[in-house]
PDB file of C-alpha atoms and ligand atoms in Angstrom:
ATOM      1  CA  MET V  26      22.863  -3.715   1.115  1.00  0.00           C
ATOM      2  CA  LYS V  27      22.856  -0.886  -0.014  1.00  0.00           C
ATOM      3  CA  SER V  28      21.197   1.816   2.133  1.00  0.00           C
ATOM      4  CA  LEU V  29      17.419   1.828   1.572  1.00  0.00           C
ATOM      5  CA  SER V  30      17.727   5.530   0.506  1.00  0.00           C
ATOM      6  CA  SER V  31      20.262   5.014  -2.038  1.00  0.00           C
ATOM      7  CA  LEU V  32      18.503   2.328  -3.552  1.00  0.00           C
ATOM      8  CA  PHE V  33      15.584   4.691  -3.404  1.00  0.00           C
ATOM      9  CA  GLN V  34      18.274   7.037  -5.466  1.00  0.00           C
ATOM     10  CA  ALA V  35      19.881   4.276  -7.553  1.00  0.00           C
ATOM     11  CA  ALA V  36      15.489   3.344  -9.349  1.00  0.00           C
ATOM     12  CA  LYS V  37      15.260   6.834 -10.094  1.00  0.00           C
ATOM     13  CA  LYS V  38      18.485   7.299 -11.403  1.00  0.00           C
ATOM     14  CA  VAL V  39      17.664   5.216 -14.441  1.00  0.00           C
ATOM     15  CA  ARG V  40      14.083   5.905 -14.067  1.00  0.00           C
ATOM     16  CA  SER V  41      15.603   8.659 -16.272  1.00  0.00           C
ATOM     17  CA  LYS V  42      17.296   5.728 -18.799  1.00  0.00           C
ATOM     18  CA  ALA V  43      14.012   4.762 -19.956  1.00  0.00           C
ATOM     19  CA  TYR V  44      13.244   4.427 -23.609  1.00  0.00           C
ATOM     20  CA  ALA V  45       8.674   5.108 -23.383  1.00  0.00           C
ATOM     21  CA  PRO V  46       8.426   7.053 -26.214  1.00  0.00           C
ATOM     22  CA  TYR V  47       5.297   5.576 -27.002  1.00  0.00           C
ATOM     23  CA  SER V  48       3.207   6.251 -23.362  1.00  0.00           C
ATOM     24  CA  GLY V  49       5.716   8.515 -21.714  1.00  0.00           C
ATOM     25  CA  PHE V  50       5.173   6.401 -18.740  1.00  0.00           C
ATOM     26  CA  LYS V  51       8.797   5.887 -17.111  1.00  0.00           C
ATOM     27  CA  VAL V  52       9.986   3.606 -14.392  1.00  0.00           C
ATOM     28  CA  GLY V  53      13.136   2.880 -12.669  1.00  0.00           C
ATOM     29  CA  ALA V  54      13.663  -0.374 -10.757  1.00  0.00           C
ATOM     30  CA  ALA V  55      16.249  -0.789  -8.403  1.00  0.00           C
ATOM     31  CA  LEU V  56      16.881  -4.741  -6.768  1.00  0.00           C
ATOM     32  CA  ALA V  57      18.875  -5.903  -4.360  1.00  0.00           C
ATOM     33  CA  LEU V  58      20.399  -8.808  -3.378  1.00  0.00           C
ATOM     34  CA  GLU V  59      21.109 -10.301  -0.159  1.00  0.00           C
ATOM     35  CA  ASP V  60      24.424 -10.128  -1.127  1.00  0.00           C
ATOM     36  CA  GLY V  61      24.924  -7.084  -1.261  1.00  0.00           C
ATOM     37  CA  ARG V  62      24.565  -6.287  -5.157  1.00  0.00           C
ATOM     38  CA  VAL V  63      22.334  -3.873  -6.862  1.00  0.00           C
ATOM     39  CA  PHE V  64      20.665  -4.106 -10.769  1.00  0.00           C
ATOM     40  CA  LEU V  65      18.871  -1.603 -12.248  1.00  0.00           C
ATOM     41  CA  GLY V  66      16.681  -1.752 -15.481  1.00  0.00           C
ATOM     42  CA  CYS V  67      13.997   0.715 -16.717  1.00  0.00           C
ATOM     43  CA  ASN V  68      10.854  -0.052 -19.195  1.00  0.00           C
ATOM     44  CA  VAL V  69      12.106  -0.351 -22.620  1.00  0.00           C
ATOM     45  CA  GLU V  70       9.105  -0.081 -25.447  1.00  0.00           C
ATOM     46  CA  ASN V  71       9.026  -0.867 -29.007  1.00  0.00           C
ATOM     47  CA  ALA V  72       6.783  -0.178 -32.289  1.00  0.00           C
ATOM     48  CA  SER V  73       5.367  -3.436 -32.006  1.00  0.00           C
ATOM     49  CA  TYR V  74       4.165  -2.765 -28.200  1.00  0.00           C
ATOM     50  CA  GLY V  75       4.127  -6.458 -27.347  1.00  0.00           C
ATOM     51  CA  ALA V  76       7.834  -6.457 -27.349  1.00  0.00           C
ATOM     52  CA  THR V  77       7.734  -3.777 -24.512  1.00  0.00           C
ATOM     53  CA  VAL V  78      10.335  -5.185 -21.110  1.00  0.00           C
ATOM     54  CA  CYS V  79       9.106  -3.655 -17.758  1.00  0.00           C
ATOM     55  CA  ALA V  80      12.357  -2.604 -15.696  1.00  0.00           C
ATOM     56  CA  GLU V  81      11.616  -4.994 -13.219  1.00  0.00           C
ATOM     57  CA  ARG V  82      12.098  -7.979 -15.313  1.00  0.00           C
ATOM     58  CA  ASN V  83      14.830  -5.739 -16.635  1.00  0.00           C
ATOM     59  CA  ALA V  84      15.962  -5.538 -13.429  1.00  0.00           C
ATOM     60  CA  PHE V  85      15.523  -9.967 -12.142  1.00  0.00           C
ATOM     61  CA  PHE V  86      16.940 -10.587 -15.616  1.00  0.00           C
ATOM     62  CA  ALA V  87      20.752  -8.895 -15.437  1.00  0.00           C
ATOM     63  CA  ALA V  88      20.460 -10.366 -12.188  1.00  0.00           C
ATOM     64  CA  VAL V  89      20.107 -13.778 -13.273  1.00  0.00           C
ATOM     65  CA  ALA V  90      22.762 -12.854 -16.422  1.00  0.00           C
ATOM     66  CA  ALA V  91      25.420 -11.984 -13.567  1.00  0.00           C
ATOM     67  CA  GLY V  92      25.462 -15.050 -11.985  1.00  0.00           C
ATOM     68  CA  GLY V  93      25.982 -16.034  -8.050  1.00  0.00           C
ATOM     69  CA  SER V  94      23.477 -16.918  -5.666  1.00  0.00           C
ATOM     70  CA  LEU V  95      19.952 -14.817  -6.484  1.00  0.00           C
ATOM     71  CA  LYS V  96      18.347 -13.951  -3.149  1.00  0.00           C
ATOM     72  CA  PRO V  97      16.390 -10.837  -2.966  1.00  0.00           C
ATOM     73  CA  LYS V  98      15.923  -8.275  -0.392  1.00  0.00           C
ATOM     74  CA  ALA V  99      14.547  -5.904  -1.520  1.00  0.00           C
ATOM     75  CA  LEU V 100      13.133  -4.054  -4.729  1.00  0.00           C
ATOM     76  CA  VAL V 101      12.006  -0.294  -5.216  1.00  0.00           C
ATOM     77  CA  LEU V 102       9.725   1.089  -7.976  1.00  0.00           C
ATOM     78  CA  VAL V 103       9.932   4.637  -9.148  1.00  0.00           C
ATOM     79  CA  THR V 104       7.500   5.651 -11.453  1.00  0.00           C
ATOM     80  CA  ASP V 105       5.107   8.626 -11.642  1.00  0.00           C
ATOM     81  CA  PRO V 106       2.234   8.873 -10.733  1.00  0.00           C
ATOM     82  CA  GLU V 107       2.964   6.061  -8.129  1.00  0.00           C
ATOM     83  CA  ALA V 108       2.217   2.227  -9.191  1.00  0.00           C
ATOM     84  CA  ARG V 109       2.374  -1.514  -8.684  1.00  0.00           C
ATOM     85  CA  PRO V 110       4.178  -3.933 -10.162  1.00  0.00           C
ATOM     86  CA  CYS V 111       2.091  -5.508 -13.387  1.00  0.00           C
ATOM     87  CA  GLY V 112       0.342  -9.436 -12.817  1.00  0.00           C
ATOM     88  CA  ILE V 113       3.521 -10.041 -15.848  1.00  0.00           C
ATOM     89  CA  CYS V 114       6.250  -8.903 -13.165  1.00  0.00           C
ATOM     90  CA  LEU V 115       4.336 -10.121  -9.726  1.00  0.00           C
ATOM     91  CA  GLN V 116       4.932 -13.066 -11.913  1.00  0.00           C
ATOM     92  CA  VAL V 117       8.778 -13.534 -12.290  1.00  0.00           C
ATOM     93  CA  MET V 118       9.510 -11.821  -9.142  1.00  0.00           C
ATOM     94  CA  ALA V 119       7.701 -14.843  -7.264  1.00  0.00           C
ATOM     95  CA  GLU V 120      10.008 -16.736  -9.416  1.00  0.00           C
ATOM     96  CA  PHE V 121      12.911 -15.351  -7.344  1.00  0.00           C
ATOM     97  CA  CYS V 122      11.947 -14.046  -4.054  1.00  0.00           C
ATOM     98  CA  SER V 123      10.068 -15.351  -0.396  1.00  0.00           C
ATOM     99  CA  PRO V 124       6.667 -13.239   0.051  1.00  0.00           C
ATOM    100  CA  GLU V 125       7.793 -11.599   2.487  1.00  0.00           C
ATOM    101  CA  MET V 126      10.701  -9.469   0.486  1.00  0.00           C
ATOM    102  CA  PRO V 127       9.208  -5.633  -0.220  1.00  0.00           C
ATOM    103  CA  VAL V 128       8.181  -3.757  -2.693  1.00  0.00           C
ATOM    104  CA  TYR V 129       8.532  -0.691  -2.322  1.00  0.00           C
ATOM    105  CA  CYS V 130       6.266   1.429  -4.900  1.00  0.00           C
ATOM    106  CA  ALA V 131       8.326   4.968  -4.755  1.00  0.00           C
ATOM    107  CA  THR V 132       7.993   8.144  -6.729  1.00  0.00           C
ATOM    108  CA  PRO V 133      10.509  10.520  -7.360  1.00  0.00           C
ATOM    109  CA  LYS V 134       8.957  12.953  -5.213  1.00  0.00           C
ATOM    110  CA  GLY V 135      10.018   9.473  -2.110  1.00  0.00           C
ATOM    111  CA  LEU V 136      10.153   6.802  -0.878  1.00  0.00           C
ATOM    112  CA  GLY V 137       6.759   5.661   0.624  1.00  0.00           C
ATOM    113  CA  LYS V 138       5.458   2.954   2.033  1.00  0.00           C
ATOM    114  CA  GLY V 139       6.892  -0.576   1.548  1.00  0.00           C
ATOM    115  CA  LEU V 140       4.417  -2.998   0.878  1.00  0.00           C
ATOM    116  CA  GLN V 141       5.586  -7.585   0.102  1.00  0.00           C
ATOM    117  CA  LEU V 142       5.502  -8.951  -2.696  1.00  0.00           C
ATOM    118  CA  LYS V 143       2.640 -11.149  -1.411  1.00  0.00           C
ATOM    119  CA  ASP V 144       0.249  -8.709  -0.555  1.00  0.00           C
ATOM    120  CA  LEU V 145       0.535  -7.961  -4.274  1.00  0.00           C
ATOM    121  CA  LEU V 146       0.197 -11.049  -5.542  1.00  0.00           C
ATOM    122  CA  PRO V 147      -1.245 -13.678  -2.532  1.00  0.00           C
ATOM    123  CA  ASN V 148      -1.455 -16.985  -4.161  1.00  0.00           C
ATOM    124  CA  PRO V 149       1.054 -16.962  -7.133  1.00  0.00           C
ATOM    125  CA  PHE V 150       1.509 -19.540  -9.598  1.00  0.00           C
ATOM    126  CA  ASP V 151       4.794 -21.570  -8.802  1.00  0.00           C
ATOM    127  CA  SER V 152       6.103 -24.842  -9.633  1.00  0.00           C
ATOM    128  CA  ARG V 153       4.921 -26.818  -7.035  1.00  0.00           C
ATOM    129  CA  ASN V 154       1.523 -26.255  -9.629  1.00  0.00           C
ATOM    130  CA  LEU V 155       3.729 -28.126 -12.064  1.00  0.00           C
ATOM    131  CA  LYS V 156       4.006 -31.838 -11.999  1.00  0.00           C
ATOM    132  CA  ARG V 157       6.861 -32.239 -13.364  1.00  0.00           C
ATOM    133  CA  LYS V 158       9.342 -29.737 -11.114  1.00  0.00           C
ATOM    134  CA  GLY V 159      12.093 -27.436 -12.217  1.00  0.00           C
ATOM    135  CA  LYS V 160      15.742 -28.401 -11.315  1.00  0.00           C
ATOM    136  CA  LYS V 161      17.550 -26.471  -9.120  1.00  0.00           C
ATOM    137  CA  VAL V 162      20.056 -24.415 -10.685  1.00  0.00           C
ATOM    138  CA  ARG V 163      21.410 -21.909  -8.075  1.00  0.00           C
TER     139      ARG V 163
HETATM  140  N1  THU Y  19       6.348  -0.676 -17.218  1.00  0.00           N
HETATM  141  C1  THU Y  19       7.174  -0.863 -15.842  1.00  0.00           C
HETATM  142  O1  THU Y  19       8.386  -1.430 -16.426  1.00  0.00           O
HETATM  143  N2  THU Y  19       6.725  -1.965 -15.167  1.00  0.00           N
HETATM  144  C2  THU Y  19       5.318  -2.122 -14.649  1.00  0.00           C
HETATM  145  O2  THU Y  19       5.365  -2.867 -13.993  1.00  0.00           O
HETATM  146  C3  THU Y  19       3.793  -1.806 -15.638  1.00  0.00           C
HETATM  147  C4  THU Y  19       4.288  -1.323 -16.226  1.00  0.00           C
HETATM  148  C5  THU Y  19       6.068   0.052 -18.411  1.00  0.00           C
HETATM  149  C6  THU Y  19       6.013  -1.017 -19.146  1.00  0.00           C
HETATM  150  C7  THU Y  19       5.652   0.364 -20.455  1.00  0.00           C
HETATM  151  O3  THU Y  19       7.031   1.077 -21.062  1.00  0.00           O
HETATM  152  C8  THU Y  19       4.927   1.488 -19.413  1.00  0.00           C
HETATM  153  O4  THU Y  19       5.148   0.940 -18.042  1.00  0.00           O
HETATM  154  C9  THU Y  19       3.675   1.469 -19.570  1.00  0.00           C
HETATM  155  O5  THU Y  19       2.365   0.453 -19.828  1.00  0.00           O
END
């Protein structure tokens, strides 16, 4: 993987691309995969507020669309002030990540302490809750 500091720099840079005219709250996310690839996302808002998509989900969905093995290694989130990922994004992360995956909630000034996904979402709803199991596709 790229070093944590380059992941941070990438998240900081993509944050500047956020389209957030309604909230003014810009978010950048950098997702590192085990195979070394990095996917970036920023939040994209909409006049119909519910159509907004968060930075984290944009990064994860870009990784899905790129194909290949999807084994997340770490996520860096940059906001100002520091913030935790929202519940919907945590749910998306729970679909693809191990509970131990580190999530760094950073500000443009620095990286800060890493948490784990399980600290943020301890008991996610997942495929084990479904009678009909999802098919593993990759
Ligand atoms: N936002 C994210 O991009 N990620 C989160 O985890 C929380 C919220 C965005 C959505 C919206 O554009 C703005 O931050 C304010 O909610």
